[in-house]
PDB file of C-alpha atoms in Angstrom:
ATOM      1  CA  MET A   1     -13.198 -34.051  -2.705  1.00  0.00           C
ATOM      2  CA  LEU A   2     -13.766 -34.886  -6.347  1.00  0.00           C
ATOM      3  CA  SER A   3     -17.514 -34.629  -5.742  1.00  0.00           C
ATOM      4  CA  LEU A   4     -17.275 -30.973  -4.718  1.00  0.00           C
ATOM      5  CA  ALA A   5     -17.636 -28.533  -7.603  1.00  0.00           C
ATOM      6  CA  GLY A   6     -15.882 -25.840  -5.557  1.00  0.00           C
ATOM      7  CA  CYS A   7     -12.580 -27.706  -5.855  1.00  0.00           C
ATOM      8  CA  LYS A   8     -10.464 -29.294  -8.549  1.00  0.00           C
ATOM      9  CA  GLN A   9      -8.336 -32.255  -7.549  1.00  0.00           C
ATOM     10  CA  SER A  10      -5.492 -33.606  -9.656  1.00  0.00           C
ATOM     11  CA  ASP A  11      -2.935 -36.215  -8.664  1.00  0.00           C
ATOM     12  CA  THR A  12      -0.628 -33.530  -7.278  1.00  0.00           C
ATOM     13  CA  GLN A  13      -2.716 -30.438  -6.498  1.00  0.00           C
ATOM     14  CA  LEU A  14      -5.982 -29.358  -4.903  1.00  0.00           C
ATOM     15  CA  ARG A  15      -7.319 -26.074  -6.328  1.00  0.00           C
ATOM     16  CA  LEU A  16      -9.936 -24.135  -4.344  1.00  0.00           C
ATOM     17  CA  LYS A  17     -12.319 -21.913  -6.306  1.00  0.00           C
ATOM     18  CA  LEU A  18     -12.743 -18.430  -4.772  1.00  0.00           C
ATOM     19  CA  ALA A  19     -15.068 -15.738  -6.183  1.00  0.00           C
ATOM     20  CA  HIS A  20     -15.869 -12.193  -5.089  1.00  0.00           C
ATOM     21  CA  THR A  21     -17.445  -8.999  -6.436  1.00  0.00           C
ATOM     22  CA  LEU A  22     -14.556  -6.539  -6.079  1.00  0.00           C
ATOM     23  CA  ASP A  23     -12.375  -5.052  -8.811  1.00  0.00           C
ATOM     24  CA  PRO A  24      -8.908  -6.642  -9.292  1.00  0.00           C
ATOM     25  CA  THR A  25      -7.333  -3.315  -8.283  1.00  0.00           C
ATOM     26  CA  HIS A  26      -8.946  -3.542  -4.821  1.00  0.00           C
ATOM     27  CA  THR A  27      -6.673  -4.211  -1.862  1.00  0.00           C
ATOM     28  CA  VAL A  28      -8.742  -7.275  -0.854  1.00  0.00           C
ATOM     29  CA  HIS A  29      -8.214  -8.903  -4.261  1.00  0.00           C
ATOM     30  CA  LYS A  30      -4.485  -8.206  -4.039  1.00  0.00           C
ATOM     31  CA  ALA A  31      -4.452  -9.811  -0.593  1.00  0.00           C
ATOM     32  CA  MET A  32      -6.176 -12.880  -2.045  1.00  0.00           C
ATOM     33  CA  VAL A  33      -3.518 -13.174  -4.753  1.00  0.00           C
ATOM     34  CA  PHE A  34      -0.922 -13.071  -1.971  1.00  0.00           C
ATOM     35  CA  MET A  35      -2.924 -15.703  -0.062  1.00  0.00           C
ATOM     36  CA  ASP A  36      -2.762 -18.025  -3.065  1.00  0.00           C
ATOM     37  CA  GLN A  37       0.997 -17.514  -3.340  1.00  0.00           C
ATOM     38  CA  ARG A  38       1.501 -18.254   0.352  1.00  0.00           C
ATOM     39  CA  LEU A  39      -0.766 -21.313   0.244  1.00  0.00           C
ATOM     40  CA  GLN A  40       1.193 -22.762  -2.650  1.00  0.00           C
ATOM     41  CA  ALA A  41       4.466 -22.132  -0.804  1.00  0.00           C
ATOM     42  CA  LEU A  42       3.234 -23.526   2.532  1.00  0.00           C
ATOM     43  CA  SER A  43       1.765 -26.645   0.922  1.00  0.00           C
ATOM     44  CA  GLY A  44       4.733 -27.318  -1.322  1.00  0.00           C
ATOM     45  CA  GLY A  45       2.548 -26.706  -4.363  1.00  0.00           C
ATOM     46  CA  SER A  46      -0.098 -29.242  -3.348  1.00  0.00           C
ATOM     47  CA  MET A  47      -2.782 -26.560  -2.837  1.00  0.00           C
ATOM     48  CA  ALA A  48      -3.732 -23.433  -4.784  1.00  0.00           C
ATOM     49  CA  ILE A  49      -6.602 -20.962  -5.170  1.00  0.00           C
ATOM     50  CA  ASP A  50      -8.345 -19.963  -8.419  1.00  0.00           C
ATOM     51  CA  ILE A  51      -9.713 -16.420  -7.989  1.00  0.00           C
ATOM     52  CA  TYR A  52     -12.695 -15.018  -9.919  1.00  0.00           C
ATOM     53  CA  PRO A  53     -13.127 -11.255  -9.228  1.00  0.00           C
ATOM     54  CA  SER A  54     -15.602  -8.585 -10.367  1.00  0.00           C
ATOM     55  CA  GLY A  55     -18.770 -10.593  -9.815  1.00  0.00           C
ATOM     56  CA  GLN A  56     -17.963 -13.071 -12.596  1.00  0.00           C
ATOM     57  CA  LEU A  57     -19.794 -15.845 -10.749  1.00  0.00           C
ATOM     58  CA  GLY A  58     -22.607 -13.809  -9.239  1.00  0.00           C
ATOM     59  CA  SER A  59     -23.631 -11.312  -6.563  1.00  0.00           C
ATOM     60  CA  GLU A  60     -22.583 -11.662  -2.929  1.00  0.00           C
ATOM     61  CA  ARG A  61     -25.874 -13.362  -2.049  1.00  0.00           C
ATOM     62  CA  GLU A  62     -25.496 -15.777  -4.977  1.00  0.00           C
ATOM     63  CA  LEU A  63     -21.908 -16.570  -3.989  1.00  0.00           C
ATOM     64  CA  ILE A  64     -22.987 -17.369  -0.425  1.00  0.00           C
ATOM     65  CA  GLU A  65     -25.614 -19.748  -1.784  1.00  0.00           C
ATOM     66  CA  LEU A  66     -22.990 -21.452  -3.977  1.00  0.00           C
ATOM     67  CA  LEU A  67     -20.840 -21.995  -0.880  1.00  0.00           C
ATOM     68  CA  GLN A  68     -23.762 -23.558   0.963  1.00  0.00           C
ATOM     69  CA  ILE A  69     -24.084 -26.323  -1.639  1.00  0.00           C
ATOM     70  CA  GLY A  70     -20.322 -26.786  -2.125  1.00  0.00           C
ATOM     71  CA  SER A  71     -20.307 -25.453  -5.705  1.00  0.00           C
ATOM     72  CA  LEU A  72     -17.842 -22.752  -4.649  1.00  0.00           C
ATOM     73  CA  ALA A  73     -15.106 -23.177  -2.061  1.00  0.00           C
ATOM     74  CA  MET A  74     -14.558 -19.609  -0.830  1.00  0.00           C
ATOM     75  CA  THR A  75     -15.839 -16.075  -1.129  1.00  0.00           C
ATOM     76  CA  LYS A  76     -15.447 -12.651   0.396  1.00  0.00           C
ATOM     77  CA  VAL A  77     -18.649 -10.918   1.424  1.00  0.00           C
ATOM     78  CA  SER A  78     -19.509  -7.852   3.409  1.00  0.00           C
ATOM     79  CA  ALA A  79     -21.036  -8.684   6.781  1.00  0.00           C
ATOM     80  CA  SER A  80     -24.149  -6.749   5.680  1.00  0.00           C
ATOM     81  CA  PRO A  81     -25.720  -9.248   3.236  1.00  0.00           C
ATOM     82  CA  LEU A  82     -24.430 -12.085   5.415  1.00  0.00           C
ATOM     83  CA  GLU A  83     -26.888 -11.108   8.150  1.00  0.00           C
ATOM     84  CA  GLY A  84     -29.684 -12.549   5.972  1.00  0.00           C
ATOM     85  CA  PHE A  85     -28.050 -15.956   6.501  1.00  0.00           C
ATOM     86  CA  VAL A  86     -26.453 -15.401   9.918  1.00  0.00           C
ATOM     87  CA  PRO A  87     -28.443 -13.095  12.249  1.00  0.00           C
ATOM     88  CA  GLU A  88     -25.404 -12.495  14.477  1.00  0.00           C
ATOM     89  CA  MET A  89     -23.835 -10.467  11.661  1.00  0.00           C
ATOM     90  CA  LYS A  90     -26.361  -7.699  12.350  1.00  0.00           C
ATOM     91  CA  ILE A  91     -23.879  -6.538  14.951  1.00  0.00           C
ATOM     92  CA  PHE A  92     -21.678  -4.870  12.334  1.00  0.00           C
ATOM     93  CA  ASN A  93     -24.506  -2.795  10.856  1.00  0.00           C
ATOM     94  CA  ILE A  94     -25.458  -1.234  14.171  1.00  0.00           C
ATOM     95  CA  PRO A  95     -24.250   2.364  13.874  1.00  0.00           C
ATOM     96  CA  TYR A  96     -21.643   3.859  16.174  1.00  0.00           C
ATOM     97  CA  LEU A  97     -21.140   0.648  18.133  1.00  0.00           C
ATOM     98  CA  PHE A  98     -17.324   0.878  18.192  1.00  0.00           C
ATOM     99  CA  ARG A  99     -15.579   3.718  20.025  1.00  0.00           C
ATOM    100  CA  ASP A 100     -12.886   4.185  17.386  1.00  0.00           C
ATOM    101  CA  ARG A 101     -10.799   2.289  14.818  1.00  0.00           C
ATOM    102  CA  ASP A 102      -8.479   0.777  17.436  1.00  0.00           C
ATOM    103  CA  HIS A 103     -11.411  -0.514  19.484  1.00  0.00           C
ATOM    104  CA  TYR A 104     -12.923  -2.038  16.335  1.00  0.00           C
ATOM    105  CA  GLN A 105      -9.728  -3.902  15.435  1.00  0.00           C
ATOM    106  CA  ARG A 106      -9.227  -5.139  18.997  1.00  0.00           C
ATOM    107  CA  VAL A 107     -12.753  -6.571  19.065  1.00  0.00           C
ATOM    108  CA  LEU A 108     -12.260  -8.349  15.712  1.00  0.00           C
ATOM    109  CA  ASP A 109      -9.035  -9.924  16.996  1.00  0.00           C
ATOM    110  CA  SER A 110     -10.606 -10.971  20.320  1.00  0.00           C
ATOM    111  CA  ALA A 111     -12.617 -13.995  21.391  1.00  0.00           C
ATOM    112  CA  ILE A 112     -15.735 -11.970  20.495  1.00  0.00           C
ATOM    113  CA  GLY A 113     -14.541 -11.651  16.902  1.00  0.00           C
ATOM    114  CA  GLU A 114     -13.634 -15.332  16.731  1.00  0.00           C
ATOM    115  CA  GLN A 115     -17.060 -16.304  18.063  1.00  0.00           C
ATOM    116  CA  LEU A 116     -18.703 -14.237  15.309  1.00  0.00           C
ATOM    117  CA  LEU A 117     -16.500 -15.937  12.693  1.00  0.00           C
ATOM    118  CA  GLN A 118     -17.767 -19.306  13.900  1.00  0.00           C
ATOM    119  CA  SER A 119     -21.434 -18.244  13.894  1.00  0.00           C
ATOM    120  CA  PRO A 120     -22.083 -19.037  10.169  1.00  0.00           C
ATOM    121  CA  VAL A 121     -21.544 -22.783  10.791  1.00  0.00           C
ATOM    122  CA  GLY A 122     -25.289 -23.311  11.101  1.00  0.00           C
ATOM    123  CA  ALA A 123     -25.658 -21.902   7.591  1.00  0.00           C
ATOM    124  CA  ARG A 124     -23.067 -24.387   6.238  1.00  0.00           C
ATOM    125  CA  LEU A 125     -20.421 -21.647   6.172  1.00  0.00           C
ATOM    126  CA  LEU A 126     -17.279 -20.914   8.167  1.00  0.00           C
ATOM    127  CA  GLY A 127     -15.501 -17.597   8.647  1.00  0.00           C
ATOM    128  CA  LEU A 128     -11.722 -17.677   8.177  1.00  0.00           C
ATOM    129  CA  GLY A 129     -10.820 -14.038   8.741  1.00  0.00           C
ATOM    130  CA  TYR A 130     -11.758 -10.361   8.598  1.00  0.00           C
ATOM    131  CA  TYR A 131     -10.496  -8.058   5.869  1.00  0.00           C
ATOM    132  CA  ASP A 132     -10.596  -4.378   6.779  1.00  0.00           C
ATOM    133  CA  ALA A 133     -13.332  -2.450   4.967  1.00  0.00           C
ATOM    134  CA  GLY A 134     -12.942   0.733   6.973  1.00  0.00           C
ATOM    135  CA  SER A 135     -15.855   2.901   7.993  1.00  0.00           C
ATOM    136  CA  ARG A 136     -18.906   3.570   5.854  1.00  0.00           C
ATOM    137  CA  SER A 137     -19.996   7.135   5.113  1.00  0.00           C
ATOM    138  CA  PHE A 138     -22.662   8.792   2.974  1.00  0.00           C
ATOM    139  CA  TYR A 139     -22.160  10.199  -0.517  1.00  0.00           C
ATOM    140  CA  SER A 140     -24.694  12.074  -2.591  1.00  0.00           C
ATOM    141  CA  THR A 141     -25.467  13.305  -6.097  1.00  0.00           C
ATOM    142  CA  LYS A 142     -28.161  15.687  -4.895  1.00  0.00           C
ATOM    143  CA  ARG A 143     -26.803  17.935  -2.148  1.00  0.00           C
ATOM    144  CA  PRO A 144     -24.203  17.976   0.628  1.00  0.00           C
ATOM    145  CA  ILE A 145     -25.086  16.096   3.819  1.00  0.00           C
ATOM    146  CA  HIS A 146     -24.048  18.072   6.904  1.00  0.00           C
ATOM    147  CA  THR A 147     -26.669  16.755   9.340  1.00  0.00           C
ATOM    148  CA  PRO A 148     -29.256  13.941   9.365  1.00  0.00           C
ATOM    149  CA  ALA A 149     -31.861  16.532   8.294  1.00  0.00           C
ATOM    150  CA  ASP A 150     -30.121  16.718   4.910  1.00  0.00           C
ATOM    151  CA  LEU A 151     -30.969  13.053   4.277  1.00  0.00           C
ATOM    152  CA  LYS A 152     -34.709  13.716   4.427  1.00  0.00           C
ATOM    153  CA  GLY A 153     -36.379  12.708   1.169  1.00  0.00           C
ATOM    154  CA  MET A 154     -33.186  11.217  -0.282  1.00  0.00           C
ATOM    155  CA  LYS A 155     -33.122   7.672  -1.672  1.00  0.00           C
ATOM    156  CA  ILE A 156     -29.976   6.091  -0.269  1.00  0.00           C
ATOM    157  CA  ARG A 157     -28.659   2.828  -1.639  1.00  0.00           C
ATOM    158  CA  VAL A 158     -28.034   0.188   1.015  1.00  0.00           C
ATOM    159  CA  GLN A 159     -26.866  -3.396   0.957  1.00  0.00           C
ATOM    160  CA  GLU A 160     -29.324  -6.241   1.484  1.00  0.00           C
ATOM    161  CA  SER A 161     -29.422  -5.723   5.236  1.00  0.00           C
ATOM    162  CA  GLN A 162     -32.490  -4.989   7.325  1.00  0.00           C
ATOM    163  CA  THR A 163     -30.260  -3.357   9.932  1.00  0.00           C
ATOM    164  CA  ALA A 164     -28.663  -1.017   7.373  1.00  0.00           C
ATOM    165  CA  MET A 165     -32.127  -0.123   6.094  1.00  0.00           C
ATOM    166  CA  GLN A 166     -33.282   0.649   9.627  1.00  0.00           C
ATOM    167  CA  MET A 167     -30.218   2.831  10.184  1.00  0.00           C
ATOM    168  CA  VAL A 168     -30.823   4.954   7.059  1.00  0.00           C
ATOM    169  CA  ALA A 169     -34.533   5.264   7.864  1.00  0.00           C
ATOM    170  CA  SER A 170     -33.702   6.363  11.439  1.00  0.00           C
ATOM    171  CA  LEU A 171     -31.561   9.141   9.992  1.00  0.00           C
ATOM    172  CA  GLY A 172     -34.400  10.332   7.753  1.00  0.00           C
ATOM    173  CA  GLY A 173     -33.379   8.839   4.417  1.00  0.00           C
ATOM    174  CA  SER A 174     -35.250   6.371   2.232  1.00  0.00           C
ATOM    175  CA  PRO A 175     -33.242   3.101   2.131  1.00  0.00           C
ATOM    176  CA  THR A 176     -33.155   1.501  -1.310  1.00  0.00           C
ATOM    177  CA  PRO A 177     -31.359  -1.838  -1.904  1.00  0.00           C
ATOM    178  CA  VAL A 178     -29.411  -1.874  -5.184  1.00  0.00           C
ATOM    179  CA  ALA A 179     -26.840  -4.440  -6.340  1.00  0.00           C
ATOM    180  CA  TRP A 180     -23.277  -3.097  -6.208  1.00  0.00           C
ATOM    181  CA  GLY A 181     -22.692  -3.707  -9.907  1.00  0.00           C
ATOM    182  CA  GLU A 182     -25.765  -1.637 -10.794  1.00  0.00           C
ATOM    183  CA  LEU A 183     -25.091   1.276  -8.464  1.00  0.00           C
ATOM    184  CA  TYR A 184     -23.109   3.568 -10.791  1.00  0.00           C
ATOM    185  CA  THR A 185     -25.958   3.609 -13.303  1.00  0.00           C
ATOM    186  CA  ALA A 186     -28.527   3.984 -10.522  1.00  0.00           C
ATOM    187  CA  LEU A 187     -26.711   7.090  -9.237  1.00  0.00           C
ATOM    188  CA  GLN A 188     -26.255   8.453 -12.735  1.00  0.00           C
ATOM    189  CA  GLN A 189     -29.912   8.028 -13.679  1.00  0.00           C
ATOM    190  CA  GLY A 190     -31.333   9.235 -10.368  1.00  0.00           C
ATOM    191  CA  VAL A 191     -32.744   5.872  -9.304  1.00  0.00           C
ATOM    192  CA  VAL A 192     -31.031   6.682  -6.002  1.00  0.00           C
ATOM    193  CA  ASP A 193     -29.729  10.009  -4.722  1.00  0.00           C
ATOM    194  CA  GLY A 194     -26.804   8.609  -2.810  1.00  0.00           C
ATOM    195  CA  ALA A 195     -25.182   5.634  -1.138  1.00  0.00           C
ATOM    196  CA  GLU A 196     -22.773   4.840   1.681  1.00  0.00           C
ATOM    197  CA  ASN A 197     -19.416   3.136   1.610  1.00  0.00           C
ATOM    198  CA  ASN A 198     -15.749   3.414   2.530  1.00  0.00           C
ATOM    199  CA  PRO A 199     -13.316   5.751   0.695  1.00  0.00           C
ATOM    200  CA  PRO A 200     -11.470   3.131  -1.433  1.00  0.00           C
ATOM    201  CA  SER A 201     -14.754   1.636  -2.670  1.00  0.00           C
ATOM    202  CA  PHE A 202     -16.146   5.120  -3.393  1.00  0.00           C
ATOM    203  CA  TYR A 203     -13.030   5.860  -5.445  1.00  0.00           C
ATOM    204  CA  LEU A 204     -12.413   2.539  -7.235  1.00  0.00           C
ATOM    205  CA  SER A 205     -16.075   2.226  -8.236  1.00  0.00           C
ATOM    206  CA  HIS A 206     -15.875   5.669  -9.917  1.00  0.00           C
ATOM    207  CA  HIS A 207     -19.004   6.678  -8.015  1.00  0.00           C
ATOM    208  CA  TYR A 208     -17.268   9.985  -7.260  1.00  0.00           C
ATOM    209  CA  GLU A 209     -17.775  10.890 -10.929  1.00  0.00           C
ATOM    210  CA  VAL A 210     -21.528  11.257 -10.316  1.00  0.00           C
ATOM    211  CA  ALA A 211     -21.736  11.653  -6.526  1.00  0.00           C
ATOM    212  CA  ARG A 212     -19.882  14.889  -5.804  1.00  0.00           C
ATOM    213  CA  TYR A 213     -20.494  15.144  -2.039  1.00  0.00           C
ATOM    214  CA  TYR A 214     -18.864  12.785   0.467  1.00  0.00           C
ATOM    215  CA  THR A 215     -19.734  13.105   4.153  1.00  0.00           C
ATOM    216  CA  LEU A 216     -17.342  11.370   6.551  1.00  0.00           C
ATOM    217  CA  ASP A 217     -19.902  10.564   9.224  1.00  0.00           C
ATOM    218  CA  GLU A 218     -18.416   7.041   9.603  1.00  0.00           C
ATOM    219  CA  HIS A 219     -21.675   5.555  10.856  1.00  0.00           C
ATOM    220  CA  SER A 220     -20.647   1.896  10.759  1.00  0.00           C
ATOM    221  CA  ALA A 221     -17.595  -0.326  10.481  1.00  0.00           C
ATOM    222  CA  VAL A 222     -18.620  -3.383   8.453  1.00  0.00           C
ATOM    223  CA  PRO A 223     -15.754  -5.821   7.784  1.00  0.00           C
ATOM    224  CA  ASP A 224     -15.325  -8.015   4.755  1.00  0.00           C
ATOM    225  CA  ILE A 225     -15.460 -11.646   5.850  1.00  0.00           C
ATOM    226  CA  LEU A 226     -13.595 -14.432   4.090  1.00  0.00           C
ATOM    227  CA  LEU A 227     -15.862 -17.481   4.079  1.00  0.00           C
ATOM    228  CA  ILE A 228     -15.292 -21.112   3.178  1.00  0.00           C
ATOM    229  CA  SER A 229     -17.955 -23.711   2.440  1.00  0.00           C
ATOM    230  CA  LYS A 230     -18.380 -25.974   5.468  1.00  0.00           C
ATOM    231  CA  TYR A 231     -18.612 -28.908   3.032  1.00  0.00           C
ATOM    232  CA  VAL A 232     -15.233 -28.030   1.553  1.00  0.00           C
ATOM    233  CA  TRP A 233     -13.643 -27.368   4.960  1.00  0.00           C
ATOM    234  CA  ASP A 234     -14.818 -30.728   6.285  1.00  0.00           C
ATOM    235  CA  HIS A 235     -13.138 -32.488   3.344  1.00  0.00           C
ATOM    236  CA  LEU A 236      -9.744 -30.878   3.981  1.00  0.00           C
ATOM    237  CA  THR A 237      -7.182 -32.677   6.104  1.00  0.00           C
ATOM    238  CA  GLU A 238      -5.983 -31.083   9.337  1.00  0.00           C
ATOM    239  CA  GLN A 239      -2.707 -30.226   7.620  1.00  0.00           C
ATOM    240  CA  GLN A 240      -4.487 -28.607   4.673  1.00  0.00           C
ATOM    241  CA  ARG A 241      -6.664 -26.568   7.037  1.00  0.00           C
ATOM    242  CA  GLY A 242      -3.548 -25.402   8.861  1.00  0.00           C
ATOM    243  CA  TRP A 243      -1.825 -24.288   5.652  1.00  0.00           C
ATOM    244  CA  LEU A 244      -4.926 -22.461   4.503  1.00  0.00           C
ATOM    245  CA  GLN A 245      -5.474 -20.673   7.824  1.00  0.00           C
ATOM    246  CA  VAL A 246      -1.863 -19.468   7.945  1.00  0.00           C
ATOM    247  CA  ALA A 247      -2.166 -18.155   4.384  1.00  0.00           C
ATOM    248  CA  VAL A 248      -5.423 -16.396   5.317  1.00  0.00           C
ATOM    249  CA  ASP A 249      -3.935 -14.820   8.452  1.00  0.00           C
ATOM    250  CA  GLU A 250      -0.919 -13.519   6.530  1.00  0.00           C
ATOM    251  CA  SER A 251      -3.124 -12.066   3.789  1.00  0.00           C
ATOM    252  CA  VAL A 252      -5.318 -10.345   6.399  1.00  0.00           C
ATOM    253  CA  ALA A 253      -2.266  -8.696   7.999  1.00  0.00           C
ATOM    254  CA  LEU A 254      -1.043  -7.517   4.598  1.00  0.00           C
ATOM    255  CA  GLN A 255      -4.455  -6.167   3.587  1.00  0.00           C
ATOM    256  CA  ARG A 256      -5.020  -4.252   6.810  1.00  0.00           C
ATOM    257  CA  GLU A 257      -1.735  -2.394   6.416  1.00  0.00           C
ATOM    258  CA  GLN A 258      -2.420  -1.602   2.771  1.00  0.00           C
ATOM    259  CA  TRP A 259      -5.966  -0.477   3.616  1.00  0.00           C
ATOM    260  CA  ARG A 260      -4.703   2.480   5.641  1.00  0.00           C
ATOM    261  CA  VAL A 261      -2.559   3.604   2.711  1.00  0.00           C
ATOM    262  CA  ASP A 262      -5.378   3.123   0.185  1.00  0.00           C
ATOM    263  CA  THR A 263      -7.894   5.024   2.323  1.00  0.00           C
ATOM    264  CA  GLU A 264      -5.697   8.110   2.495  1.00  0.00           C
ATOM    265  CA  ALA A 265      -4.922   7.873  -1.215  1.00  0.00           C
ATOM    266  CA  ALA A 266      -8.601   7.495  -2.141  1.00  0.00           C
ATOM    267  CA  LEU A 267      -9.653  10.569  -0.166  1.00  0.00           C
ATOM    268  CA  ALA A 268      -6.872  12.613  -1.760  1.00  0.00           C
ATOM    269  CA  ALA A 269      -7.826  11.383  -5.245  1.00  0.00           C
ATOM    270  CA  VAL A 270     -11.556  12.155  -5.008  1.00  0.00           C
ATOM    271  CA  GLU A 271     -10.861  15.557  -3.494  1.00  0.00           C
ATOM    272  CA  ALA A 272      -8.457  16.323  -6.338  1.00  0.00           C
ATOM    273  CA  ALA A 273     -11.216  15.287  -8.755  1.00  0.00           C
ATOM    274  CA  GLY A 274     -13.503  17.959  -7.333  1.00  0.00           C
ATOM    275  CA  VAL A 275     -15.523  16.041  -4.734  1.00  0.00           C
ATOM    276  CA  THR A 276     -16.577  18.109  -1.725  1.00  0.00           C
ATOM    277  CA  ILE A 277     -15.520  16.244   1.435  1.00  0.00           C
ATOM    278  CA  ILE A 278     -17.578  17.089   4.497  1.00  0.00           C
ATOM    279  CA  ARG A 279     -16.476  16.313   8.052  1.00  0.00           C
ATOM    280  CA  PRO A 280     -19.665  16.676  10.106  1.00  0.00           C
ATOM    281  CA  ASP A 281     -20.355  16.664  13.816  1.00  0.00           C
ATOM    282  CA  LYS A 282     -20.869  12.903  14.242  1.00  0.00           C
ATOM    283  CA  ARG A 283     -22.748  13.417  17.496  1.00  0.00           C
ATOM    284  CA  GLN A 284     -25.800  14.586  15.544  1.00  0.00           C
ATOM    285  CA  PHE A 285     -25.830  11.308  13.607  1.00  0.00           C
ATOM    286  CA  SER A 286     -25.048   9.006  16.538  1.00  0.00           C
ATOM    287  CA  GLY A 287     -27.663  10.675  18.724  1.00  0.00           C
ATOM    288  CA  GLN A 288     -30.391  10.097  16.162  1.00  0.00           C
ATOM    289  CA  VAL A 289     -29.723   6.336  15.933  1.00  0.00           C
ATOM    290  CA  ALA A 290     -29.074   5.694  19.645  1.00  0.00           C
ATOM    291  CA  ALA A 291     -32.482   4.017  19.935  1.00  0.00           C
ATOM    292  CA  MET A 292     -31.276   1.230  17.633  1.00  0.00           C
ATOM    293  CA  LEU A 293     -28.699   0.175  20.208  1.00  0.00           C
ATOM    294  CA  GLN A 294     -31.194   0.392  23.040  1.00  0.00           C
ATOM    295  CA  SER A 295     -33.743  -1.737  21.160  1.00  0.00           C
ATOM    296  CA  TYR A 296     -31.501  -4.821  21.519  1.00  0.00           C
ATOM    297  CA  ALA A 297     -31.320  -4.634  25.318  1.00  0.00           C
ATOM    298  CA  GLY A 298     -31.991  -8.017  26.921  1.00  0.00           C
ATOM    299  CA  SER A 299     -31.691  -9.985  23.670  1.00  0.00           C
ATOM    300  CA  PRO A 300     -28.851 -12.399  22.740  1.00  0.00           C
ATOM    301  CA  LEU A 301     -27.521  -9.769  20.329  1.00  0.00           C
ATOM    302  CA  GLY A 302     -27.830  -7.186  23.076  1.00  0.00           C
ATOM    303  CA  ARG A 303     -25.474  -9.236  25.221  1.00  0.00           C
ATOM    304  CA  VAL A 304     -22.873  -9.250  22.435  1.00  0.00           C
ATOM    305  CA  ILE A 305     -23.336  -5.489  22.062  1.00  0.00           C
ATOM    306  CA  GLN A 306     -22.677  -5.096  25.775  1.00  0.00           C
ATOM    307  CA  GLN A 307     -19.540  -7.258  25.527  1.00  0.00           C
ATOM    308  CA  ILE A 308     -18.262  -5.060  22.686  1.00  0.00           C
ATOM    309  CA  GLN A 309     -19.041  -1.832  24.498  1.00  0.00           C
ATOM    310  CA  GLU A 310     -17.251  -3.075  27.622  1.00  0.00           C
ATOM    311  CA  TYR A 311     -14.252  -4.466  25.728  1.00  0.00           C
ATOM    312  CA  PRO A 312     -11.141  -2.410  26.596  1.00  0.00           C
TER     313      PRO A 312
END
C-alpha cells in the first residue's frame, strides 16, 4: 500500500485520498464527510478519508485518470464523462429512459444497477455506489425554452459525453462541451447560451444569476458515481473493503434523503431570485429524441435498455 500515491499508510491508520469537483456546500460533499466519519468509527480509527473538493486536484476526467494509475484512491464523477472510459455508462445519458423517479431509483438498486457499477473494472476502476443527482433540465440566458423549437440556434453546454451531445443536437440545439469550473464565465460572456443540470447544481453554482430561464423538461437522470481505483481496492483487505462499503452505503442513503430537501429548496431559492421556471409538456421533448432509444435496438446496450424499460 505504501507504493500507492492515492493512500497514506502510518503504523496505525490508512488514509484514502478522495477528490471531486463539487462545492463543499453540496449534499454529495456533506455525504462524503459523513462517510469518512463512519469509516473511522467502523474501523476503530484504522481507516480515514482525506477529501479534496472544488476541483482542487483536477477536472472529472483528470481525476478518473489519476484513479487509473493509483495516484488517487477515490472520486465522484457524473456518469456522463465516465462514458468516455466505460461505454456502458452511455445508458444514463439516453433521454427519457426511466418512467419516473421511483423507477430510476429501483433500477439503480437492482441487479442492473450493480452490474453497471461493476462495468468500470476493465478501465481499472470500480463503482462503489450511486449518489442522487436528480434530473437534468435546460437553463438559458437568451430566451425561455418552452418547446424543442426554442433550442434552435442556441449553444448549450454539455458534459464530455457523445450521448449528451447527440441528445442536445436531436432537440435542435448546438452542443458545446465546457468544463464545469468555466461555465459561469462562459454563460456570462455568451460563449454558450445555456446549459443543463439539476436544480441544486443550478443554484449552488450561481448560474441562476446569469441564466434567468429554467425549463424543467427533466430529459435525463444521470447519477453521480463514487469510484475507487481498482489498484487501491485490490490492496485493501476483505475487512477493510467491508468497512468502506458499509460507510459508502450509509452515506448514499443519507445523501438521497437530503437531495429531495435540497432540490425543493433550490427551486424555491432561484424562483425567489427572479428566475422564470417553466414546466413544459415533456412529450414534445421525449418525442423528438425517441429515435435515440430506437437506434440501440439489437446492440448490447439495447439489451440493457430493454431490461430497464421492462423493470417493474
